[in-house]
Structures are given as C-alpha cells and as structure tokens.
Amino acid sequence: MNEQEDRLVHLLASMEEDEALTLAKRMLLEEKQDPLRVLELCREAMDIVGKKFEEGEYFLPELVLAGEMLEQIGAVAKPLIDTSATGARRHGRVLIGTVHGDLHDIGKNIVTFMLDINGFEVKDIGVDVPIKTFIQEIHDFKPQVVGLSGFLTLAFDSMKETIAAFDNEGIRSGFNVMIGGGQIDETVRAYTGADAFGVNAVEAVDLCRKWLGVAR
Amino acid sequence: MNEPVTMPKVESKHDARWQRILDCVALRQPDRMPVAMYATFWFAKYGGISNKELMYDYDKTAAITERAVLEFEPDAIAPLFSSAALGRVLEATDFKQLQWPGHGVGDHQPYQYLDREYMKPEEFGALVRDPTAFYLNQYLPRVMGIFEGFDQFPALPGMFYLRAINGLRPLAQPALRESLKRVLAAAEEVDRYMTLGTQWNRRLMAQGFPLINGSNTGAPYDVLADYFRGAKGMMKDLFRNKDKLLEAIDVMRVNLTRMTIANAKAAAHPIVFIPIHWAPDAFMSKKQFEEFWWPSFRQMMLDMIQADLIPMPLWESDCTKRLEIIRDIPPGKCIYWFERTDLIKAHEVLGDVVALRGNLSPSMMTTGTPAEVDAAVRNLVDNVWNKGGKLILDTAFGIPDETPVENVRAMFDAARRYAG
C-alpha cells in the first residue's frame, strides 16, 4: 500500500469524513485510479472500523458514519467500474428482516452493515415482513443463514410463527436461524425455536462465521 | 377548560402507599417493598378487547384500567388511562410520528414510533435562533397534519405598532384559516382526553392508589435525536455538526426544563417520568456520552430537584457502563428505573444515591411461568431489597403486552410474600 492509499484507509477508519471523501474523489476522478482498488481500500478501512466496534472503541455512531462514507465513495466509484470485472468473493448468503408486526430497523440495519463489511452477501428485506415473504425470499435467495429481527415483545410470537412456518414448509434444514433485538435473550430463543440469538451485531457476525466455517 | 388540578382528600391507604414511595426516594426504609404498576396494551389482553378499542373507547379503557388496579392493589400506578387512551387525540391532530391501530398497523397491534428526519441538519440555526417560529412554521406542520397551513404563520418578532396589525394578514389566508379551525377542534378533543385522565387519576387516588408520576418529559439529547433529527441523523451529527448539536441540546434543555416544571406543577405531582432512549452502553462511547448526553440531562435533573421535583428516568436497555457517571447527582432525590441493567449491580453502585425501580424481564414475563416470576422477584428481594436497596418493584418497562395475567398475579403475590 502506498502512502496515499494508506492515508485514505486511515482517514476513513478515523471518521475524518470530509478529508476522506476529498481524497477518494481526487483519486477516482482526477487521478483516474482504479475504482476497484479504491473500493478495496474502503473495505480495508471498514475492517478496521469493524474491529474497533468489536473491541468496544467504536459504537453505533461510528458504524453509521462509516456506512455513509462507504455509500458516498461507492456512488462515485461504481459508475467508473467495468461491470464485468466485479464480483468480489463472499463467504455466504444471509437473509435478514424484521418480523411481522414490528417496524423497527436500526438494529437490523447495523447487523446488515456489519455482515456486509465482513464479507457476507446480505439481503435485507425490510420491516414488518410477512411469513410468506420470508419463505418466498428463502426460495429465491437460498440463504445459509436467516436473521429475524424484532424490538417489540410482540416479535416473540412473530418469530415463533415464522420459524414454525419454515418447519411446516420443510425448508428449515437448509439454513440456520438467528434472532436479535432489544428484548431477545436465551428465554426468547428457546421460545421461538431459533438456533441462536445475538445481543449485538458482533455476535451476529460471529454466528454467521461459525455456521459458515469462516475463520476470523 | 380543565378545572385546576388539586390533590383530593384521600383515605389513609393512599397516604401509606405514597409514603412508601417517598421513603424510597429519601433512602429511608419503608414498611414494605412497594410495587408499581405500569402497562399500556397489556390492558387490552387483560380486558379482552382489541388494542384499537383500548385506544379509542374512553369508557372501556377507564373501566378496565381501574379494574386491574383494584385487583392487584399496587402501591403506585402510572396515569394508566392517559397512556392507553390516545387514539382519538392522535386522530384529531392527524399525528404523523406514530402508526397506531387503524392508522398503519392492525387493530391488535401496539402503536409504533416512526423514526424519521423531522428536522434537517441545515435547520439547527433556525431552531436555536427562534424555537417558537421553528415550531410554528416548520416542526408542527411536519408532525401534526392539523398544522399544515402554519408554514404561512407570520413571523412575530419584528412586528411593532401598525406593522403588528398588517402582520396579521397571513391569518386571513384560506390554508391557515382552515388549519386554525382544525387546531381548535383538535384542542377540544385533547381537553376532553386530559379531563378524563385527570378524573381517572383522582378517582383512583380517592380509592387509595397514588400515582407514581403525574407528568413525563424527555432528556434533551433524546428529544432532539428521536423527535427531530432521527436516529441516523443524530448519530451523523455527532461528527458532522458537533458545535451546532451542542448548542441545540442546550436550547432544548432550557425549554424542556421550563415546560417540565410547569407540567409537573399543573399535575400537582412531584415525580416526573423520563423515558431515556440514547444512554445505553451500545449507543455511544463513554466519551460521547460524557460530552453530548449526560451534562444537559444532569443539569435538567438538578433544575428539577431545585424546583422540588423528583426525576424518575427510565434507563432503557443496558446502561451498566453508565452507572458510575449517572451517580453524580444529589442523594435521596431521584428514582432510577432500569430496563435491562442488572439491578443488583445498579444497587451496588447507586444504592446510596437513588431509589431503584424495575425490572422483571419482558421475556420471562411473556413466556415464563408464575414459578419463574416468583423466583425472579425473590432474587431481587434477596439481593437488592434485603441488602438495603430502596427498590420499587416493577417490570422492565411496564407489563409487556402479551404477559399472561397469572404472571402479573405472581409478581404481586411474590412481592407480598417475600417483602411484606
């Protein structure tokens, strides 16, 4: 990594948004550097952000800003990319959504972001997701992990019903189910029949790594 | 208009129960561990009606909430009618920040907040410079449909003499006139709802059940984050708009404190309920908490205490890492209600400073058995109450909507069995 590349990674990982964006745009638009290389640098920076989050140095605000910076650089870089050259390696597919009856999405969005920067292909199907939508998406996307999110206590029953429907459809053995959200604990996991629960995005990433055999 | 609210003459059961709460606040030992009752949509389950009926049917809701209080005989109760029967005022104001039964969610679902950006980052200046104008022209029209014409409401500062007369002209415009009519109609419904709430409170007090809070408010950071900037916007502001954010938090603090004290005085009740949303350990670093969150709230609590009020923040989620910081308030003046923070740990850190409230877990209350509830109460009695903690027993954040009635019964029975 040359000095300029090193600096971009450092600026992104240190939340220096203005300077990071200025440098990234200069590299892409003025210096015509390889956009795939710039995105690779972004990924490296996000690795650092993710580690700092795991270590308790960064919190939700840093993840949100990191996501914003990534999105802004992506918006500049992606039109410059020869689409035939894309297709980064991914560890596996994770389908995620907030169960029916619940409209909350902050926790789900953070989990989606953390899984994405950790190399998983994530499909986020939104909030208040009906059971039949989950089942349809599972058929289409073929995830190895399904994440059910919920903040309200009503989500306990929605999760239980959703997981029971996976059983009834005979598709349950094709993937692992993890649940998460403000009130989720082992009691709720046992009640819903999920394979595991996580109290934060780091635990969600760890579960997916474990299930998909990804080394840390 | 409402008649002035005064404390009614009440029988001694009320006073004995109220004394338990005051003893806890003052860090004195009460004669037994008090148990508080707060719930919203659980009353629909309890009364066998839909969430929609609970929100809209004033008579049924008043009767069901009263019946529950009489059945369980708590030592203190939240203003239960007012927190449940919101449907008509939400509809009358065309409220935009919630979805509720019949308005975005089904008849058996609870209302849910819509996290949106209700104030843009470039509007910090307008909010700080002239909060009233910002409310009239921008904020209120965004959060209540009845204010839609108020974007035309004239700017008042700068008016003088005959210019003050000319300045009235926008009030004659059709959109603003229509809006004013809707506001007046909504205000009548709000008055009716609040009058019924006051009557309910007084009826229950007269039967011996004190309110555990007469009014509620929010923390400056939380109000700005939740109801103005939105979660994502506020988290970005921590980096992009630091100085403006701190300035706005301070303006919010001043206005909130003034309104909080006025509302508590009007309710003739010293305890103010303050649900806390953005303090949890996971939501920001210690440094961010100490810079952006805590100073304004601490000052607000100090000002409330100065005005003879008793702040009762409900620290949502897990705030274990904040305990040492939020300890920094005068002893014997507050009730700290914790949602997921371990109360045993909270007692260790805060037991000589504040009364504690909580915190039977929602997952256990909804999916557990009465025996499990009994064991959880006993655990709190053994490890908090019997160790000198001034504990007001309650659930983590009100009785969860789906809780079986027998689990609620188990909570009250266990409290009496193990702690008087």
XYZ file of C-alpha atoms in Angstrom:
636
model
C 0.000 0.000 0.000
C 1.480 3.363 -0.983
C 1.376 6.453 1.186
C -1.758 7.877 -0.408
C -3.634 4.596 -0.105
C -2.545 4.282 3.466
C -3.836 7.764 4.141
C -7.273 7.034 2.659
C -7.639 3.944 4.853
C -6.535 5.929 7.883
C -8.943 8.827 7.203
C -11.896 6.506 6.713
C -11.114 4.430 9.784
C -10.670 7.605 11.868
C -14.030 9.085 10.842
C -12.399 12.017 9.037
C -15.257 12.207 6.599
C -14.514 15.416 4.699
C -10.852 14.665 4.106
C -11.546 11.045 3.232
C -14.156 11.962 0.634
C -11.978 14.670 -0.871
C -9.078 12.275 -1.229
C -11.216 9.443 -2.600
C -12.777 11.718 -5.198
C -9.362 13.039 -6.223
C -8.045 9.508 -6.650
C -11.063 8.451 -8.682
C -11.947 11.486 -10.752
C -8.704 13.442 -11.170
C -6.026 10.802 -10.944
C -8.192 8.156 -12.638
C -7.056 5.461 -10.277
C -8.602 2.017 -10.479
C -12.039 2.260 -8.793
C -11.847 -1.377 -7.712
C -8.642 -0.584 -5.874
C -10.297 2.381 -4.124
C -13.211 0.199 -3.053
C -10.748 -2.401 -1.821
C -9.151 0.310 0.340
C -12.603 1.191 1.664
C -13.103 -2.430 2.607
C -9.813 -2.462 4.465
C -10.872 0.661 6.351
C -14.191 -0.954 7.200
C -12.321 -3.959 8.564
C -10.586 -1.619 10.991
C -13.917 0.033 11.875
C -15.474 -3.369 12.494
C -12.587 -4.424 14.724
C -12.761 -1.215 16.734
C -16.502 -1.839 17.167
C -15.832 -5.370 18.364
C -13.208 -4.096 20.772
C -15.572 -1.523 22.260
C -13.755 1.517 20.930
C -16.372 2.370 18.330
C -20.137 2.339 18.786
C -23.242 2.750 16.653
C -22.495 6.345 15.576
C -19.167 5.297 14.033
C -20.822 2.421 12.163
C -23.477 4.749 10.799
C -20.931 7.310 9.627
C -18.698 4.589 8.165
C -21.691 3.295 6.217
C -22.385 6.790 4.912
C -18.781 7.320 3.795
C -18.767 3.958 2.047
C -22.011 4.784 0.279
C -20.758 8.156 -0.914
C -17.492 6.774 -2.266
C -19.366 3.858 -3.805
C -21.653 6.287 -5.621
C -18.621 7.923 -7.251
C -16.672 4.718 -7.890
C -19.318 2.345 -9.165
C -20.157 4.177 -12.430
C -16.442 4.016 -13.285
C -16.243 0.255 -12.896
C -16.259 -2.147 -15.791
C -19.117 -4.315 -14.553
C -17.621 -7.485 -15.998
C -14.733 -7.150 -13.563
C -16.826 -7.090 -10.408
C -17.961 -9.915 -8.204
C -15.975 -9.979 -5.001
C -15.738 -13.270 -3.173
C -18.375 -13.700 -0.480
C -18.487 -16.065 2.446
C -22.147 -16.915 2.154
C -25.676 -15.556 1.937
C -27.643 -14.102 4.833
C -31.309 -13.118 4.555
C -32.432 -10.631 7.162
C -35.673 -8.871 8.034
C -37.813 -7.554 10.896
C -40.672 -9.939 11.634
C -44.319 -9.114 11.011
C -45.972 -6.598 13.320
C -42.712 -4.798 14.116
C -41.491 -1.698 12.273
C -38.096 -1.251 13.926
C -34.998 -1.333 11.792
C -31.990 0.356 13.393
C -30.552 -2.827 14.892
C -31.276 -4.795 11.739
C -29.549 -2.180 9.595
C -26.453 -2.266 11.795
C -26.314 -6.065 11.596
C -26.702 -5.861 7.805
C -23.862 -3.371 7.576
C -21.551 -5.408 9.821
C -22.237 -8.624 7.912
C -21.641 -6.843 4.630
C -18.275 -5.383 5.646
C -17.306 -8.779 6.987
C -17.722 -10.378 3.595
C -21.217 -11.846 3.672
C -23.771 -11.337 0.911
C -26.711 -9.892 2.783
C -30.242 -9.410 1.538
C -32.254 -7.122 3.779
C -35.986 -7.492 3.109
C -37.123 -4.682 5.384
C -39.540 -4.420 8.301
C -42.931 -5.942 9.138
C -42.096 -8.853 6.833
C -44.954 -11.361 6.380
C -44.125 -15.049 6.816
C -44.897 -15.818 3.180
C -42.412 -13.149 2.071
C -39.674 -14.764 4.148
C -40.470 -18.136 2.598
C -40.524 -16.751 -0.938
C -37.214 -14.955 -0.392
C -35.652 -18.104 1.038
C -36.632 -19.991 -2.109
C -35.236 -17.240 -4.335
C -32.090 -16.171 -2.444
C -31.131 -19.535 -0.931
C -29.500 -18.169 2.199
C -27.354 -20.216 4.548
C -28.456 -18.010 7.441
C -31.786 -16.298 8.106
C -31.773 -13.441 10.615
C -35.051 -12.430 12.258
C -35.070 -9.057 13.936
C -37.587 -7.532 16.336
C -37.705 -4.873 19.026
C -41.205 -5.225 20.461
C -42.330 -8.062 22.702
C -44.916 -8.974 20.052
C -41.942 -10.057 17.944
C -41.517 -13.107 20.189
C -44.681 -14.638 18.753
C -43.976 -13.385 15.240
C -40.559 -15.049 15.339
C -42.036 -18.260 16.712
C -44.687 -18.311 13.972
C -42.164 -17.503 11.261
C -39.795 -20.266 12.334
C -42.679 -22.738 12.698
C -43.680 -21.900 9.130
C -40.147 -22.756 7.953
C -40.630 -26.151 9.591
C -44.035 -26.646 8.038
C -42.681 -25.766 4.602
C -39.952 -28.359 5.071
C -37.206 -25.814 4.389
C -35.859 -25.401 7.906
C -32.917 -27.750 7.464
C -31.443 -25.656 4.658
C -30.236 -22.794 6.834
C -29.595 -21.609 10.383
C -31.886 -19.107 12.060
C -30.567 -16.363 14.308
C -32.706 -13.819 16.145
C -31.851 -10.467 17.659
C -33.346 -7.255 19.012
C -33.806 -5.199 22.139
C -35.553 -7.802 24.298
C -34.078 -11.001 22.872
C -32.373 -13.409 25.242
C -31.994 -17.167 25.739
C -35.565 -17.407 27.032
C -36.878 -15.972 23.782
C -34.542 -18.147 21.709
C -35.922 -21.267 23.368
C -39.492 -19.978 22.973
C -39.128 -19.243 19.253
C -37.093 -22.300 18.343
C -34.306 -20.259 16.735
C -30.843 -21.808 16.506
C -29.156 -18.895 18.253
C -29.588 -15.297 19.328
C -27.231 -12.336 19.456
C -27.343 -9.216 21.567
C -25.410 -7.115 19.084
C -24.038 -7.011 15.545
C -20.710 -8.524 16.543
C -22.450 -11.601 17.862
C -24.451 -11.846 14.629
C -21.231 -11.813 12.606
C -19.674 -14.421 14.916
C -22.679 -16.703 14.496
C -22.527 -16.471 10.699
C -18.791 -17.107 10.722
C -19.254 -20.132 12.916
C -22.061 -21.593 10.834
C -20.304 -20.963 7.534
C -16.888 -22.064 8.752
C -15.245 -18.689 8.175
C -12.005 -18.090 10.049
C -11.705 -14.821 11.932
C -61.031 24.270 30.059
C -59.930 21.905 32.798
C -60.613 22.913 36.334
C -57.403 23.412 38.310
C -55.907 20.155 39.482
C -55.654 19.887 43.220
C -54.831 16.947 45.442
C -58.163 15.459 46.534
C -58.798 14.347 50.087
C -57.912 10.709 50.173
C -58.153 7.868 52.575
C -55.194 6.675 54.585
C -54.357 3.745 52.320
C -53.299 6.295 49.757
C -51.073 8.052 52.214
C -49.466 4.844 53.434
C -48.693 3.780 49.890
C -47.449 7.207 48.880
C -45.236 7.297 51.962
C -43.527 4.098 50.777
C -42.568 5.786 47.545
C -41.378 8.928 49.305
C -39.374 6.828 51.777
C -37.644 5.039 48.927
C -36.804 8.351 47.251
C -35.397 9.737 50.510
C -33.413 6.484 51.012
C -35.368 5.654 54.140
C -36.647 2.152 54.842
C -40.380 1.854 54.074
C -42.606 -0.613 55.919
C -42.604 -2.930 52.893
C -41.291 -3.104 49.362
C -43.615 -1.091 47.125
C -44.792 -2.492 43.808
C -45.644 -0.191 40.928
C -47.954 -0.829 38.011
C -47.479 0.461 34.517
C -48.815 -1.007 31.295
C -50.421 0.106 28.064
C -51.600 -2.574 25.639
C -51.478 -5.316 28.243
C -54.812 -3.887 29.395
C -56.345 -4.925 26.074
C -55.354 -8.512 26.804
C -56.495 -8.192 30.407
C -59.859 -6.698 29.453
C -60.476 -8.887 26.402
C -60.690 -6.033 23.906
C -58.623 -5.051 20.875
C -55.749 -2.583 21.052
C -57.830 -0.291 18.886
C -60.721 -0.317 21.343
C -58.292 0.341 24.181
C -57.012 3.411 22.370
C -60.420 4.738 21.312
C -63.066 3.684 23.810
C -62.646 6.040 26.742
C -65.266 4.315 28.901
C -63.999 0.782 28.420
C -60.386 1.804 28.948
C -61.179 3.716 32.122
C -63.102 0.726 33.480
C -60.518 -1.915 32.541
C -57.532 0.001 33.909
C -59.429 0.727 37.122
C -60.411 -2.925 37.485
C -56.790 -4.034 37.106
C -55.621 -1.607 39.793
C -58.315 -2.789 42.186
C -57.426 -6.415 41.503
C -53.664 -6.156 42.012
C -53.563 -3.338 44.571
C -50.232 -1.819 43.565
C -48.551 0.731 45.811
C -48.353 3.221 42.987
C -49.694 3.465 39.470
C -48.790 5.285 36.307
C -51.544 7.503 34.847
C -52.837 4.382 33.133
C -55.844 5.829 31.373
C -53.870 8.612 29.730
C -51.125 6.366 28.419
C -53.586 3.955 26.815
C -56.499 6.022 25.502
C -54.578 8.006 22.899
C -56.456 7.073 19.740
C -58.839 9.995 19.494
C -56.246 12.689 20.130
C -53.831 11.125 17.669
C -56.589 11.118 15.087
C -57.816 14.602 15.965
C -54.321 16.044 15.478
C -53.534 13.896 12.412
C -50.386 12.850 14.232
C -47.549 11.801 11.933
C -44.920 10.339 14.243
C -46.814 7.208 15.241
C -48.600 4.416 13.490
C -51.466 3.072 15.544
C -54.370 0.643 15.108
C -56.356 1.698 12.090
C -53.556 4.049 11.055
C -50.780 1.894 9.657
C -50.977 -1.096 11.984
C -53.661 -3.671 12.724
C -56.345 -3.483 15.411
C -54.448 -5.853 17.690
C -51.031 -4.241 17.366
C -49.475 -1.576 19.583
C -48.677 1.891 18.326
C -45.167 2.291 16.972
C -42.938 5.284 16.524
C -41.759 6.276 13.070
C -38.097 7.129 13.191
C -37.668 9.842 10.555
C -35.723 13.022 9.991
C -38.256 15.617 11.193
C -35.645 18.384 11.178
C -32.921 18.754 8.563
C -29.301 19.319 9.600
C -29.323 22.775 7.998
C -32.165 23.801 10.330
C -30.171 23.759 13.551
C -29.709 27.531 13.254
C -33.430 28.176 12.873
C -34.250 26.017 15.891
C -31.675 27.723 18.064
C -32.375 31.291 16.889
C -36.156 31.264 17.303
C -37.557 27.964 18.576
C -41.148 29.234 18.571
C -41.023 30.254 14.921
C -39.351 26.986 14.025
C -42.105 25.075 15.786
C -44.881 27.083 14.147
C -43.584 27.216 10.589
C -41.624 24.009 10.230
C -41.841 21.462 13.009
C -45.523 21.331 13.936
C -46.710 21.093 10.308
C -44.403 18.093 9.880
C -45.572 16.183 12.944
C -49.304 17.026 13.015
C -51.461 17.388 9.931
C -53.680 19.989 11.575
C -50.771 22.455 11.402
C -50.279 22.117 7.658
C -51.210 25.775 6.978
C -48.890 27.064 9.674
C -45.967 27.309 7.286
C -47.698 30.633 6.476
C -47.926 31.728 10.102
C -46.433 35.234 10.328
C -43.118 35.871 11.984
C -43.879 37.739 15.204
C -40.536 39.232 16.261
C -40.004 42.454 14.349
C -43.675 43.413 14.456
C -44.466 46.747 16.101
C -47.146 49.415 16.168
C -49.214 49.348 12.946
C -46.875 46.751 11.473
C -48.299 44.403 14.082
C -51.740 44.929 12.525
C -50.537 44.430 8.974
C -48.687 41.376 10.144
C -51.989 39.640 10.826
C -52.815 39.345 7.129
C -51.477 35.780 6.637
C -54.057 34.642 9.185
C -56.763 35.500 6.653
C -55.353 33.149 4.025
C -57.520 30.072 3.368
C -54.876 27.439 4.192
C -54.001 28.990 7.519
C -57.661 29.653 8.412
C -58.504 26.052 7.690
C -55.549 24.935 9.764
C -56.581 27.128 12.696
C -60.060 25.609 12.616
C -58.608 22.118 12.739
C -56.293 23.066 15.602
C -59.227 24.393 17.645
C -61.257 21.245 17.017
C -58.312 19.053 17.996
C -57.709 21.094 21.123
C -61.250 20.320 22.247
C -60.575 16.593 21.944
C -57.267 16.995 23.777
C -59.083 18.859 26.551
C -61.674 16.091 26.802
C -58.996 13.385 26.910
C -56.977 15.207 29.550
C -60.037 15.948 31.667
C -60.971 12.276 31.602
C -57.392 11.392 32.504
C -57.441 13.753 35.465
C -60.786 12.377 36.605
C -59.441 8.822 36.367
C -56.335 9.737 38.368
C -58.407 11.398 41.067
C -60.868 8.525 41.253
C -58.049 6.037 41.767
C -56.301 8.243 44.294
C -59.543 8.516 46.219
C -59.644 4.718 46.320
C -56.165 4.661 47.832
C -53.842 4.396 44.844
C -51.279 7.166 44.391
C -49.810 7.978 41.023
C -46.137 7.193 40.712
C -45.782 10.092 38.319
C -48.033 12.953 37.405
C -46.269 14.033 34.238
C -43.461 12.995 31.934
C -40.705 14.514 29.865
C -37.603 13.629 27.853
C -33.858 14.153 28.068
C -32.548 16.974 25.842
C -30.359 14.733 23.665
C -33.108 12.125 23.324
C -35.815 14.590 22.352
C -33.593 16.062 19.666
C -32.479 12.622 18.447
C -35.822 10.839 18.478
C -38.315 13.517 17.576
C -36.302 15.962 15.462
C -33.207 14.612 13.779
C -33.998 10.893 13.718
C -31.629 8.206 14.945
C -29.362 8.124 11.918
C -29.286 11.895 11.523
C -28.331 12.442 15.140
C -25.568 9.842 15.016
C -24.090 11.621 11.990
C -24.431 14.961 13.761
C -22.014 13.689 16.411
C -19.329 14.016 13.710
C -20.657 16.488 11.185
C -22.393 19.100 13.342
C -20.795 18.860 16.764
C -20.984 22.503 17.778
C -24.460 23.098 16.381
C -25.635 19.946 18.090
C -24.325 21.016 21.477
C -25.908 24.418 21.044
C -29.260 22.892 20.083
C -29.119 20.447 23.007
C -28.658 23.383 25.342
C -31.606 25.282 23.879
C -33.662 22.105 24.133
C -32.596 21.698 27.770
C -33.733 25.187 28.724
C -37.123 24.818 27.041
C -37.692 21.272 28.242
C -36.829 22.163 31.815
C -39.230 25.084 31.821
C -42.054 23.021 30.359
C -41.323 20.026 32.592
C -41.532 22.092 35.763
C -44.719 23.815 34.587
C -46.374 20.499 33.666
C -45.438 18.885 36.978
C -46.852 21.840 38.894
C -50.058 21.676 36.844
C -50.334 17.960 37.597
C -49.752 18.684 41.299
C -47.346 15.777 41.487
C -43.589 15.902 42.123
C -42.472 12.755 40.304
C -41.691 13.146 36.611
C -41.294 10.079 34.429
C -38.461 10.395 31.898
C -38.001 7.515 29.450
C -34.335 7.541 28.411
C -33.517 6.266 24.942
C -29.958 7.152 23.965
C -27.953 6.415 27.116
C -27.430 2.650 26.610
C -23.887 1.304 26.625
C -24.062 0.230 22.995
C -25.324 3.533 21.634
C -22.271 5.707 22.098
C -18.820 5.752 23.633
C -18.153 6.897 27.162
C -16.508 9.992 25.732
C -19.539 10.790 23.551
C -21.863 10.118 26.478
C -19.941 12.470 28.719
C -19.706 15.148 26.065
C -23.100 15.044 24.363
C -25.580 13.179 26.530
C -25.006 13.476 30.252
C -24.219 17.148 31.042
C -27.512 18.545 29.737
C -29.584 15.839 31.393
C -27.742 16.161 34.680
C -28.355 19.920 34.667
C -32.000 19.362 33.840
C -32.356 16.946 36.764
C -30.621 19.424 39.087
C -33.004 22.178 37.998
C -35.963 19.873 38.546
C -34.699 18.954 42.006
C -34.262 22.647 42.744
C -37.955 23.054 41.862
C -38.867 20.293 44.390
C -39.474 17.698 41.715
C -38.363 14.071 41.737
C -36.886 12.967 38.404
C -37.639 9.343 37.532
C -35.610 8.414 34.460
C -36.210 5.005 32.942
C -32.798 3.967 31.692
C -33.709 1.803 28.750
C -31.679 -1.169 27.553
C -28.367 -1.935 29.318
C -26.687 1.065 30.951
C -24.191 -0.801 33.152
C -21.231 1.226 31.888
C -23.032 4.487 32.705
C -23.714 3.716 36.368
C -20.625 5.444 37.769
C -21.339 8.535 35.664
C -25.054 8.883 36.429
C -24.253 8.502 40.121
C -23.244 12.142 40.129
C -26.463 13.671 41.472
C -27.559 14.693 44.979
C -28.566 11.673 47.111
C -32.174 10.980 48.023
C -33.775 12.971 45.200
C -34.422 10.607 42.298
C -35.845 7.254 41.281
C -33.770 5.426 38.685
C -35.780 2.817 36.802
C -33.671 0.358 34.878
C -34.851 -1.760 31.988
C -32.073 -4.292 31.287
C -29.290 -3.130 33.589
C -28.737 -5.702 36.337
C -30.448 -4.218 39.398
C -28.056 -5.996 41.731
C -25.153 -4.238 40.061
C -27.124 -0.966 39.987
C -27.730 -1.282 43.720
C -24.021 -1.785 44.372
C -23.133 1.396 42.523
C -26.157 3.598 43.200
C -27.787 2.225 46.334
C -26.736 5.168 48.495
C -27.817 7.765 45.927
C -31.161 6.852 44.344
C -34.226 4.676 44.759
C -34.393 1.895 42.172
C -37.317 0.661 40.116
C -37.721 -2.444 37.986
C -37.074 -4.841 36.387
C -38.571 -8.261 35.730
C -37.527 -9.216 32.230
C -40.026 -8.987 29.359
C -39.048 -12.385 28.009
C -39.770 -14.042 31.344
C -42.991 -12.113 31.911
C -44.342 -13.072 28.488
C -43.051 -16.613 28.017
C -42.217 -17.764 31.559
C -44.280 -19.445 34.267
C -45.614 -17.969 37.535
C -42.957 -20.013 39.361
C -40.235 -18.318 37.318
C -41.721 -14.904 38.051
C -41.826 -15.805 41.748
C -38.148 -16.809 41.667
C -37.144 -13.627 39.860
C -38.944 -11.456 42.432
C -37.300 -13.408 45.227
C -33.907 -12.864 43.643
C -34.454 -9.089 43.649
C -35.764 -9.160 47.209
C -32.794 -11.201 48.430
C -30.136 -9.286 46.559
C -31.444 -5.726 46.425
C -34.254 -5.111 48.905
C -32.840 -7.176 51.781
C -29.454 -5.585 51.220
C -30.837 -2.145 51.889
C -31.814 -1.218 48.330
C -34.772 1.116 48.126
C -36.490 -0.907 45.452
C -39.834 -0.204 43.858
C -40.606 -3.499 42.190
C -41.900 -3.371 38.641
C -41.444 -4.927 35.240
C -38.647 -3.758 32.951
C -40.716 -1.208 31.027
C -44.280 -1.745 32.030
C -46.077 -5.068 31.833
C -45.361 -6.421 28.350
C -48.448 -6.542 26.133
C -48.523 -10.342 25.847
C -47.974 -11.162 29.537
C -50.332 -13.849 30.898
C -52.428 -12.457 33.747
C -51.192 -15.220 36.064
C -47.637 -13.930 35.697
C -48.724 -10.457 36.779
C -50.511 -12.028 39.725
C -47.325 -13.945 40.550
C -45.333 -10.702 40.597
C -47.650 -9.049 43.110
C -48.050 -12.192 45.222
C -44.307 -12.781 45.393
C -43.650 -9.187 46.424
C -46.049 -9.529 49.329
C -44.723 -12.965 50.233
C -41.056 -12.020 50.332
C -41.021 -8.337 51.187
C -44.099 -7.515 53.238
